[in-house]
PDB file of C-alpha atoms in Angstrom:
ATOM      1  CA  UNK A 834      18.494   8.367 -19.999  1.00 39.00           C
ATOM      2  CA  UNK A 835      18.336   5.121 -18.053  1.00 45.00           C
ATOM      3  CA  UNK A 836      19.122   5.300 -14.367  1.00 46.00           C
ATOM      4  CA  UNK A 837      21.913   2.780 -14.897  1.00 42.00           C
ATOM      5  CA  UNK A 838      23.612   5.213 -17.284  1.00 43.00           C
ATOM      6  CA  UNK A 839      24.321   7.542 -14.387  1.00 40.00           C
ATOM      7  CA  UNK A 840      27.449   6.670 -12.442  1.00 40.00           C
ATOM      8  CA  UNK A 841      27.441   9.542  -9.954  1.00 47.00           C
ATOM      9  CA  UNK A 842      25.139   7.834  -7.462  1.00 68.00           C
ATOM     10  CA  UNK A 843      23.247   4.649  -6.795  1.00 84.00           C
ATOM     11  CA  UNK A 844      19.877   4.081  -8.486  1.00 91.00           C
ATOM     12  CA  UNK A 845      16.853   4.838  -6.292  1.00 96.00           C
ATOM     13  CA  UNK A 846      15.482   1.799  -4.485  1.00 98.00           C
ATOM     14  CA  UNK A 847      11.678   1.495  -4.446  1.00 98.00           C
ATOM     15  CA  UNK A 848      10.064  -0.769  -1.836  1.00 98.00           C
ATOM     16  CA  UNK A 849       6.463  -1.672  -2.725  1.00 98.00           C
ATOM     17  CA  UNK A 850       3.839  -2.732  -0.159  1.00 98.00           C
ATOM     18  CA  UNK A 851       0.574  -4.345  -1.285  1.00 98.00           C
ATOM     19  CA  UNK A 852      -2.885  -3.933   0.224  1.00 98.00           C
ATOM     20  CA  UNK A 853      -5.009  -6.386   2.203  1.00 96.00           C
ATOM     21  CA  UNK A 854      -5.185  -9.829   0.599  1.00 95.00           C
ATOM     22  CA  UNK A 855      -2.699  -8.885  -2.119  1.00 97.00           C
ATOM     23  CA  UNK A 856       0.930  -9.825  -2.585  1.00 98.00           C
ATOM     24  CA  UNK A 857       4.066  -9.024  -4.540  1.00 98.00           C
ATOM     25  CA  UNK A 858       2.189 -10.174  -7.661  1.00 98.00           C
ATOM     26  CA  UNK A 859       0.132  -6.929  -7.615  1.00 98.00           C
ATOM     27  CA  UNK A 860       3.194  -4.992  -8.734  1.00 98.00           C
ATOM     28  CA  UNK A 861       4.295  -7.140 -11.686  1.00 98.00           C
ATOM     29  CA  UNK A 862       3.659  -4.456 -14.347  1.00 98.00           C
ATOM     30  CA  UNK A 863       5.203  -1.669 -12.304  1.00 98.00           C
ATOM     31  CA  UNK A 864       8.212  -3.746 -11.328  1.00 98.00           C
ATOM     32  CA  UNK A 865       8.878  -4.531 -14.977  1.00 98.00           C
ATOM     33  CA  UNK A 866       8.712  -0.855 -15.934  1.00 98.00           C
ATOM     34  CA  UNK A 867      10.944   0.193 -13.058  1.00 98.00           C
ATOM     35  CA  UNK A 868      13.618  -2.453 -13.424  1.00 98.00           C
ATOM     36  CA  UNK A 869      13.707  -1.965 -17.186  1.00 98.00           C
ATOM     37  CA  UNK A 870      14.449   1.712 -16.494  1.00 97.00           C
ATOM     38  CA  UNK A 871      17.277   0.861 -14.125  1.00 97.00           C
ATOM     39  CA  UNK A 872      15.599   1.306 -10.749  1.00 97.00           C
ATOM     40  CA  UNK A 873      16.018  -1.155  -7.904  1.00 97.00           C
ATOM     41  CA  UNK A 874      12.718  -2.659  -6.731  1.00 98.00           C
ATOM     42  CA  UNK A 875      11.747  -4.780  -3.714  1.00 98.00           C
ATOM     43  CA  UNK A 876       8.198  -6.128  -3.369  1.00 98.00           C
ATOM     44  CA  UNK A 877       7.485  -7.101   0.244  1.00 98.00           C
ATOM     45  CA  UNK A 878       4.888  -9.747   1.065  1.00 97.00           C
ATOM     46  CA  UNK A 879       3.272  -9.204   4.442  1.00 98.00           C
ATOM     47  CA  UNK A 880       2.372 -12.067   6.757  1.00 98.00           C
ATOM     48  CA  UNK A 881      -0.355 -14.386   5.332  1.00 97.00           C
ATOM     49  CA  UNK A 882      -0.203 -12.674   1.919  1.00 97.00           C
ATOM     50  CA  UNK A 883       1.049 -13.761  -1.494  1.00 96.00           C
ATOM     51  CA  UNK A 884       3.231 -16.855  -1.218  1.00 95.00           C
ATOM     52  CA  UNK A 885       3.719 -16.489   2.545  1.00 95.00           C
ATOM     53  CA  UNK A 886       2.532 -19.765   4.068  1.00 93.00           C
ATOM     54  CA  UNK A 887       0.899 -18.252   7.148  1.00 95.00           C
ATOM     55  CA  UNK A 888      -2.873 -18.372   7.454  1.00 94.00           C
ATOM     56  CA  UNK A 889      -4.671 -15.069   7.978  1.00 95.00           C
ATOM     57  CA  UNK A 890      -6.545 -16.499  10.951  1.00 93.00           C
ATOM     58  CA  UNK A 891      -3.243 -17.026  12.775  1.00 93.00           C
ATOM     59  CA  UNK A 892      -2.119 -13.385  12.568  1.00 96.00           C
ATOM     60  CA  UNK A 893      -2.784 -11.875  15.985  1.00 92.00           C
ATOM     61  CA  UNK A 894      -1.447  -8.320  15.733  1.00 97.00           C
ATOM     62  CA  UNK A 895      -0.494  -5.601  13.283  1.00 98.00           C
ATOM     63  CA  UNK A 896       3.145  -5.968  14.302  1.00 98.00           C
ATOM     64  CA  UNK A 897       3.000  -9.619  13.267  1.00 98.00           C
ATOM     65  CA  UNK A 898       1.240  -8.761  10.015  1.00 98.00           C
ATOM     66  CA  UNK A 899       3.823  -6.122   9.083  1.00 98.00           C
ATOM     67  CA  UNK A 900       6.849  -8.067  10.375  1.00 98.00           C
ATOM     68  CA  UNK A 901       8.303  -8.784   6.900  1.00 98.00           C
ATOM     69  CA  UNK A 902       8.643  -5.028   6.310  1.00 98.00           C
ATOM     70  CA  UNK A 903      10.121  -4.515   9.785  1.00 98.00           C
ATOM     71  CA  UNK A 904      12.623  -7.285   9.064  1.00 98.00           C
ATOM     72  CA  UNK A 905      13.514  -5.673   5.746  1.00 98.00           C
ATOM     73  CA  UNK A 906      14.352  -2.364   7.408  1.00 98.00           C
ATOM     74  CA  UNK A 907      16.205  -4.017  10.267  1.00 98.00           C
ATOM     75  CA  UNK A 908      18.492  -5.712   7.736  1.00 98.00           C
ATOM     76  CA  UNK A 909      18.910  -2.635   5.516  1.00 98.00           C
ATOM     77  CA  UNK A 910      22.371  -1.076   6.036  1.00 97.00           C
ATOM     78  CA  UNK A 911      22.367   2.197   7.983  1.00 95.00           C
ATOM     79  CA  UNK A 912      23.786   4.122   5.028  1.00 94.00           C
ATOM     80  CA  UNK A 913      20.985   3.131   2.649  1.00 96.00           C
ATOM     81  CA  UNK A 914      17.637   4.829   2.102  1.00 97.00           C
ATOM     82  CA  UNK A 915      14.581   3.680   0.151  1.00 98.00           C
ATOM     83  CA  UNK A 916      11.440   5.132  -1.372  1.00 98.00           C
ATOM     84  CA  UNK A 917       8.595   3.350   0.414  1.00 98.00           C
ATOM     85  CA  UNK A 918       5.344   2.922  -1.536  1.00 98.00           C
ATOM     86  CA  UNK A 919       2.144   1.575   0.019  1.00 98.00           C
ATOM     87  CA  UNK A 920      -1.130   0.686  -1.674  1.00 98.00           C
ATOM     88  CA  UNK A 921      -4.468   0.674   0.173  1.00 98.00           C
ATOM     89  CA  UNK A 922      -4.018  -0.873   3.653  1.00 98.00           C
ATOM     90  CA  UNK A 923      -0.306  -1.027   2.850  1.00 98.00           C
ATOM     91  CA  UNK A 924      -0.297   2.643   3.822  1.00 98.00           C
ATOM     92  CA  UNK A 925      -0.544   1.560   7.459  1.00 98.00           C
ATOM     93  CA  UNK A 926       2.710  -0.379   7.134  1.00 98.00           C
ATOM     94  CA  UNK A 927       4.321   2.644   5.462  1.00 98.00           C
ATOM     95  CA  UNK A 928       3.323   4.855   8.393  1.00 98.00           C
ATOM     96  CA  UNK A 929       4.512   2.353  10.991  1.00 98.00           C
ATOM     97  CA  UNK A 930       7.872   2.065   9.232  1.00 98.00           C
ATOM     98  CA  UNK A 931       8.115   5.864   9.013  1.00 98.00           C
ATOM     99  CA  UNK A 932       7.780   6.056  12.796  1.00 98.00           C
ATOM    100  CA  UNK A 933      10.375   3.347  13.374  1.00 97.00           C
ATOM    101  CA  UNK A 934      12.874   3.717  10.543  1.00 98.00           C
ATOM    102  CA  UNK A 935      12.659   7.362   9.458  1.00 97.00           C
ATOM    103  CA  UNK A 936      16.409   7.572   8.848  1.00 97.00           C
ATOM    104  CA  UNK A 937      16.165   4.821   6.223  1.00 98.00           C
ATOM    105  CA  UNK A 938      13.233   6.307   4.264  1.00 98.00           C
ATOM    106  CA  UNK A 939      13.892   8.939   1.605  1.00 98.00           C
ATOM    107  CA  UNK A 940      10.212   9.340   0.759  1.00 98.00           C
ATOM    108  CA  UNK A 941       6.880   7.725   1.676  1.00 98.00           C
ATOM    109  CA  UNK A 942       4.303   7.411  -1.110  1.00 98.00           C
ATOM    110  CA  UNK A 943       0.668   6.507  -0.447  1.00 99.00           C
ATOM    111  CA  UNK A 944      -1.206   5.114  -3.460  1.00 98.00           C
ATOM    112  CA  UNK A 945      -4.978   5.065  -2.814  1.00 98.00           C
ATOM    113  CA  UNK A 946      -3.788   4.231   0.666  1.00 98.00           C
ATOM    114  CA  UNK A 947      -4.748   4.603   4.296  1.00 98.00           C
ATOM    115  CA  UNK A 948      -2.707   7.562   5.531  1.00 98.00           C
ATOM    116  CA  UNK A 949      -3.286   8.074   9.257  1.00 98.00           C
ATOM    117  CA  UNK A 950      -0.487   9.463  11.426  1.00 98.00           C
ATOM    118  CA  UNK A 951      -1.274   7.213  14.416  1.00 98.00           C
ATOM    119  CA  UNK A 952      -3.307   4.471  12.748  1.00 98.00           C
ATOM    120  CA  UNK A 953      -6.843   3.649  13.879  1.00 98.00           C
ATOM    121  CA  UNK A 954      -7.017   5.645  17.120  1.00 98.00           C
ATOM    122  CA  UNK A 955     -10.420   7.308  16.733  1.00 97.00           C
ATOM    123  CA  UNK A 956     -13.803   6.857  15.099  1.00 97.00           C
ATOM    124  CA  UNK A 957     -12.774   9.536  12.598  1.00 98.00           C
ATOM    125  CA  UNK A 958      -9.700   7.482  11.690  1.00 98.00           C
ATOM    126  CA  UNK A 959     -11.881   4.472  10.985  1.00 98.00           C
ATOM    127  CA  UNK A 960     -14.402   6.522   9.005  1.00 98.00           C
ATOM    128  CA  UNK A 961     -11.657   7.956   6.807  1.00 98.00           C
ATOM    129  CA  UNK A 962      -9.397   4.911   6.540  1.00 98.00           C
ATOM    130  CA  UNK A 963     -11.656   1.844   6.460  1.00 97.00           C
ATOM    131  CA  UNK A 964     -13.446   1.018   3.190  1.00 97.00           C
ATOM    132  CA  UNK A 965     -17.244   1.215   3.292  1.00 96.00           C
ATOM    133  CA  UNK A 966     -18.554  -1.171   0.664  1.00 97.00           C
ATOM    134  CA  UNK A 967     -22.131  -1.306   1.944  1.00 95.00           C
ATOM    135  CA  UNK A 968     -23.466   0.247  -1.281  1.00 96.00           C
ATOM    136  CA  UNK A 969     -22.512  -2.964  -3.099  1.00 97.00           C
ATOM    137  CA  UNK A 970     -24.407  -5.282  -0.740  1.00 96.00           C
ATOM    138  CA  UNK A 971     -23.060  -8.374   1.007  1.00 96.00           C
ATOM    139  CA  UNK A 972     -19.607  -8.411  -0.569  1.00 97.00           C
ATOM    140  CA  UNK A 973     -17.379 -10.088   2.002  1.00 96.00           C
ATOM    141  CA  UNK A 974     -16.562 -13.732   2.472  1.00 96.00           C
ATOM    142  CA  UNK A 975     -15.799 -13.833   6.202  1.00 95.00           C
ATOM    143  CA  UNK A 976     -14.157 -16.472   8.390  1.00 94.00           C
ATOM    144  CA  UNK A 977     -15.276 -16.468  12.023  1.00 93.00           C
ATOM    145  CA  UNK A 978     -13.383 -17.606  15.099  1.00 89.00           C
ATOM    146  CA  UNK A 979     -14.594 -19.808  17.949  1.00 86.00           C
ATOM    147  CA  UNK A 980     -16.185 -16.774  19.622  1.00 89.00           C
ATOM    148  CA  UNK A 981     -17.953 -15.891  16.352  1.00 90.00           C
ATOM    149  CA  UNK A 982     -15.876 -12.754  15.837  1.00 89.00           C
ATOM    150  CA  UNK A 983     -14.496 -12.204  12.302  1.00 91.00           C
ATOM    151  CA  UNK A 984     -10.861 -13.261  11.915  1.00 93.00           C
ATOM    152  CA  UNK A 985     -10.348 -12.852   8.164  1.00 95.00           C
ATOM    153  CA  UNK A 986     -12.197 -11.581   5.123  1.00 96.00           C
ATOM    154  CA  UNK A 987     -11.920 -11.271   1.359  1.00 97.00           C
ATOM    155  CA  UNK A 988     -14.227  -9.664  -1.194  1.00 97.00           C
ATOM    156  CA  UNK A 989     -16.261 -12.344  -2.949  1.00 97.00           C
ATOM    157  CA  UNK A 990     -15.020 -13.180  -6.426  1.00 97.00           C
ATOM    158  CA  UNK A 991     -18.213 -12.028  -8.119  1.00 97.00           C
ATOM    159  CA  UNK A 992     -17.741  -8.504  -6.697  1.00 98.00           C
ATOM    160  CA  UNK A 993     -14.000  -8.091  -7.114  1.00 98.00           C
ATOM    161  CA  UNK A 994     -13.971  -6.684 -10.631  1.00 98.00           C
ATOM    162  CA  UNK A 995     -16.821  -4.242  -9.963  1.00 98.00           C
ATOM    163  CA  UNK A 996     -15.257  -2.943  -6.740  1.00 98.00           C
ATOM    164  CA  UNK A 997     -11.459  -3.256  -6.948  1.00 98.00           C
ATOM    165  CA  UNK A 998     -10.626  -3.537 -10.655  1.00 98.00           C
ATOM    166  CA  UNK A 999     -13.431  -1.605 -12.365  1.00 98.00           C
ATOM    167  CA  UNK A1000     -11.058   0.073 -14.858  1.00 98.00           C
ATOM    168  CA  UNK A1001      -8.407  -2.650 -15.060  1.00 98.00           C
ATOM    169  CA  UNK A1002      -7.807  -5.041 -17.982  1.00 98.00           C
ATOM    170  CA  UNK A1003      -9.903  -8.179 -17.760  1.00 98.00           C
ATOM    171  CA  UNK A1004      -6.840 -10.425 -17.728  1.00 98.00           C
ATOM    172  CA  UNK A1005      -5.496  -8.608 -14.652  1.00 98.00           C
ATOM    173  CA  UNK A1006      -8.741  -8.885 -12.696  1.00 98.00           C
ATOM    174  CA  UNK A1007      -8.871 -12.558 -13.684  1.00 98.00           C
ATOM    175  CA  UNK A1008      -5.335 -13.063 -12.375  1.00 97.00           C
ATOM    176  CA  UNK A1009      -6.201 -11.211  -9.168  1.00 97.00           C
ATOM    177  CA  UNK A1010      -9.278 -13.388  -8.599  1.00 97.00           C
ATOM    178  CA  UNK A1011      -6.970 -16.418  -8.670  1.00 97.00           C
ATOM    179  CA  UNK A1012      -4.428 -14.937  -6.247  1.00 97.00           C
ATOM    180  CA  UNK A1013      -6.272 -12.669  -3.811  1.00 97.00           C
ATOM    181  CA  UNK A1014      -6.277 -14.177  -0.301  1.00 97.00           C
ATOM    182  CA  UNK A1015      -8.296 -13.457   2.852  1.00 97.00           C
ATOM    183  CA  UNK A1016      -6.764 -10.700   4.957  1.00 97.00           C
ATOM    184  CA  UNK A1017      -6.365 -10.705   8.763  1.00 97.00           C
ATOM    185  CA  UNK A1018      -8.997  -8.068   9.554  1.00 93.00           C
ATOM    186  CA  UNK A1019      -8.588  -7.762  13.353  1.00 93.00           C
ATOM    187  CA  UNK A1020      -4.801  -7.469  13.029  1.00 96.00           C
ATOM    188  CA  UNK A1021      -5.054  -4.701  10.437  1.00 97.00           C
ATOM    189  CA  UNK A1022      -7.804  -2.801  12.258  1.00 96.00           C
ATOM    190  CA  UNK A1023      -5.702  -2.910  15.446  1.00 97.00           C
ATOM    191  CA  UNK A1024      -2.970  -0.804  13.806  1.00 98.00           C
ATOM    192  CA  UNK A1025      -2.088   1.953  16.285  1.00 98.00           C
ATOM    193  CA  UNK A1026       1.219   3.780  16.471  1.00 98.00           C
ATOM    194  CA  UNK A1027       2.937   5.775  19.212  1.00 96.00           C
ATOM    195  CA  UNK A1028       3.706   9.388  18.395  1.00 95.00           C
ATOM    196  CA  UNK A1029       7.273  10.075  17.311  1.00 92.00           C
ATOM    197  CA  UNK A1030       8.911  13.238  16.030  1.00 91.00           C
ATOM    198  CA  UNK A1031      10.952  11.197  13.562  1.00 93.00           C
ATOM    199  CA  UNK A1032       7.978  10.705  11.271  1.00 95.00           C
ATOM    200  CA  UNK A1033       7.985  14.405  10.444  1.00 95.00           C
ATOM    201  CA  UNK A1034      11.424  13.928   8.896  1.00 96.00           C
ATOM    202  CA  UNK A1035       9.970  11.647   6.188  1.00 98.00           C
ATOM    203  CA  UNK A1036       8.533  13.540   3.179  1.00 98.00           C
ATOM    204  CA  UNK A1037       5.193  12.153   1.994  1.00 98.00           C
ATOM    205  CA  UNK A1038       3.365  12.127  -1.331  1.00 98.00           C
ATOM    206  CA  UNK A1039      -0.228  11.001  -1.831  1.00 98.00           C
ATOM    207  CA  UNK A1040      -1.493   9.637  -5.159  1.00 98.00           C
ATOM    208  CA  UNK A1041      -5.273   9.964  -5.386  1.00 98.00           C
ATOM    209  CA  UNK A1042      -7.327   7.531  -7.474  1.00 98.00           C
ATOM    210  CA  UNK A1043     -10.417   9.339  -8.678  1.00 98.00           C
ATOM    211  CA  UNK A1044     -12.605   6.352  -9.676  1.00 98.00           C
ATOM    212  CA  UNK A1045     -11.853   4.316  -6.561  1.00 98.00           C
ATOM    213  CA  UNK A1046     -14.684   2.207  -5.134  1.00 98.00           C
ATOM    214  CA  UNK A1047     -12.634   0.968  -2.159  1.00 98.00           C
ATOM    215  CA  UNK A1048     -10.888   3.938  -0.548  1.00 98.00           C
ATOM    216  CA  UNK A1049     -13.250   6.491  -2.020  1.00 98.00           C
ATOM    217  CA  UNK A1050     -11.945   9.897  -3.213  1.00 98.00           C
ATOM    218  CA  UNK A1051     -13.766  11.651  -0.335  1.00 98.00           C
ATOM    219  CA  UNK A1052     -11.957   9.439   2.180  1.00 98.00           C
ATOM    220  CA  UNK A1053      -8.635  10.074   0.486  1.00 98.00           C
ATOM    221  CA  UNK A1054      -9.255  13.819   0.571  1.00 98.00           C
ATOM    222  CA  UNK A1055     -10.220  13.691   4.257  1.00 98.00           C
ATOM    223  CA  UNK A1056      -6.957  11.942   5.164  1.00 98.00           C
ATOM    224  CA  UNK A1057      -4.960  14.401   3.046  1.00 98.00           C
ATOM    225  CA  UNK A1058      -6.578  17.387   4.803  1.00 98.00           C
ATOM    226  CA  UNK A1059      -5.995  15.949   8.271  1.00 98.00           C
ATOM    227  CA  UNK A1060      -2.321  15.094   7.664  1.00 98.00           C
ATOM    228  CA  UNK A1061      -1.179  17.100   4.641  1.00 98.00           C
ATOM    229  CA  UNK A1062       1.611  15.534   2.549  1.00 98.00           C
ATOM    230  CA  UNK A1063       4.202  17.598   0.695  1.00 97.00           C
ATOM    231  CA  UNK A1064       2.593  16.773  -2.666  1.00 98.00           C
ATOM    232  CA  UNK A1065      -0.653  15.306  -3.985  1.00 98.00           C
ATOM    233  CA  UNK A1066      -0.865  13.711  -7.437  1.00 98.00           C
ATOM    234  CA  UNK A1067      -4.025  12.565  -9.178  1.00 98.00           C
ATOM    235  CA  UNK A1068      -4.734   9.493 -11.299  1.00 98.00           C
ATOM    236  CA  UNK A1069      -7.929   8.889 -13.265  1.00 98.00           C
ATOM    237  CA  UNK A1070      -7.909   5.252 -12.176  1.00 98.00           C
ATOM    238  CA  UNK A1071      -9.706   2.645 -10.117  1.00 98.00           C
ATOM    239  CA  UNK A1072      -8.359   1.314  -6.812  1.00 98.00           C
ATOM    240  CA  UNK A1073      -5.673  -0.652  -8.658  1.00 98.00           C
ATOM    241  CA  UNK A1074      -3.616   1.764 -10.763  1.00 98.00           C
ATOM    242  CA  UNK A1075      -0.785  -0.783 -10.974  1.00 98.00           C
ATOM    243  CA  UNK A1076      -3.164  -2.645 -13.315  1.00 98.00           C
ATOM    244  CA  UNK A1077      -5.321   0.088 -14.853  1.00 98.00           C
ATOM    245  CA  UNK A1078      -2.759   2.897 -15.350  1.00 98.00           C
ATOM    246  CA  UNK A1079       0.706   1.374 -14.777  1.00 98.00           C
ATOM    247  CA  UNK A1080       2.584   3.773 -17.081  1.00 98.00           C
ATOM    248  CA  UNK A1081       1.034   6.825 -15.442  1.00 98.00           C
ATOM    249  CA  UNK A1082       1.666   5.436 -11.975  1.00 98.00           C
ATOM    250  CA  UNK A1083       5.282   4.748 -12.901  1.00 98.00           C
ATOM    251  CA  UNK A1084       5.637   8.318 -14.143  1.00 98.00           C
ATOM    252  CA  UNK A1085       4.239   9.751 -10.911  1.00 98.00           C
ATOM    253  CA  UNK A1086       6.532   7.607  -8.758  1.00 98.00           C
ATOM    254  CA  UNK A1087       9.555   8.782 -10.753  1.00 97.00           C
ATOM    255  CA  UNK A1088       8.303  12.373 -10.393  1.00 97.00           C
ATOM    256  CA  UNK A1089       7.868  11.901  -6.645  1.00 98.00           C
ATOM    257  CA  UNK A1090      11.375  10.467  -6.355  1.00 97.00           C
ATOM    258  CA  UNK A1091      12.788  13.425  -8.275  1.00 96.00           C
ATOM    259  CA  UNK A1092      11.045  15.814  -5.864  1.00 94.00           C
ATOM    260  CA  UNK A1093      13.354  14.637  -3.079  1.00 91.00           C
ATOM    261  CA  UNK A1094      16.439  14.533  -5.252  1.00 88.00           C
ATOM    262  CA  UNK A1095      16.307  10.862  -6.277  1.00 84.00           C
ATOM    263  CA  UNK A1096      16.770  10.526 -10.045  1.00 72.00           C
TER     264      UNK A1096
END
């Protein structure tokens, strides 16, 4: 049964947040599946990402980086709730929104994502939540500021398929290589959130990606153990299940929505 066939209540509204350097384009397969099944979908583009005209080097703080999501929630009517889905570093934006807008979030879903209750507060947070790609060599193309500190970075094109899209169709990794932009590293690594009790009111689900070369399975498991979600699902995918296993990812998101009464 399509969601639109049910007249008793409004279709669930999924809000999708991309990872560093990505954009709304990451979700094109998933959005198609969801909308064709009657779900409402919003794909947010964070500052300096996708078609946003800002340059990564101009983004000074995590608040500025995540402002498009903050604006979305500020404009969302008080009587509406969404299912918030974050991929990779997009998990940080999901957590920040869960602190600030808990009453508007039905469920938070972390897909191969950074899931840290207070962001990057400690060395342990950084060890668990920041990708370590040193095994692959010199993989980053870095832009430096006047003081020679890094202000943005992107994985070099020749490494992207091996690291990010190792199980994804070739046409998708080719598309991504054309669209992936440098991300504002200092702004993202500065993500720190004040403790609130409201965040405990937001149910969370984590979707693990077992062949992930970016946020490795051991890191995902460490974050899950430190801040246990209500459910953990597993995908035999790379870091980009929206490309490599879109049908399975769609199924898990629908299952997660059903777990909180959203059908």
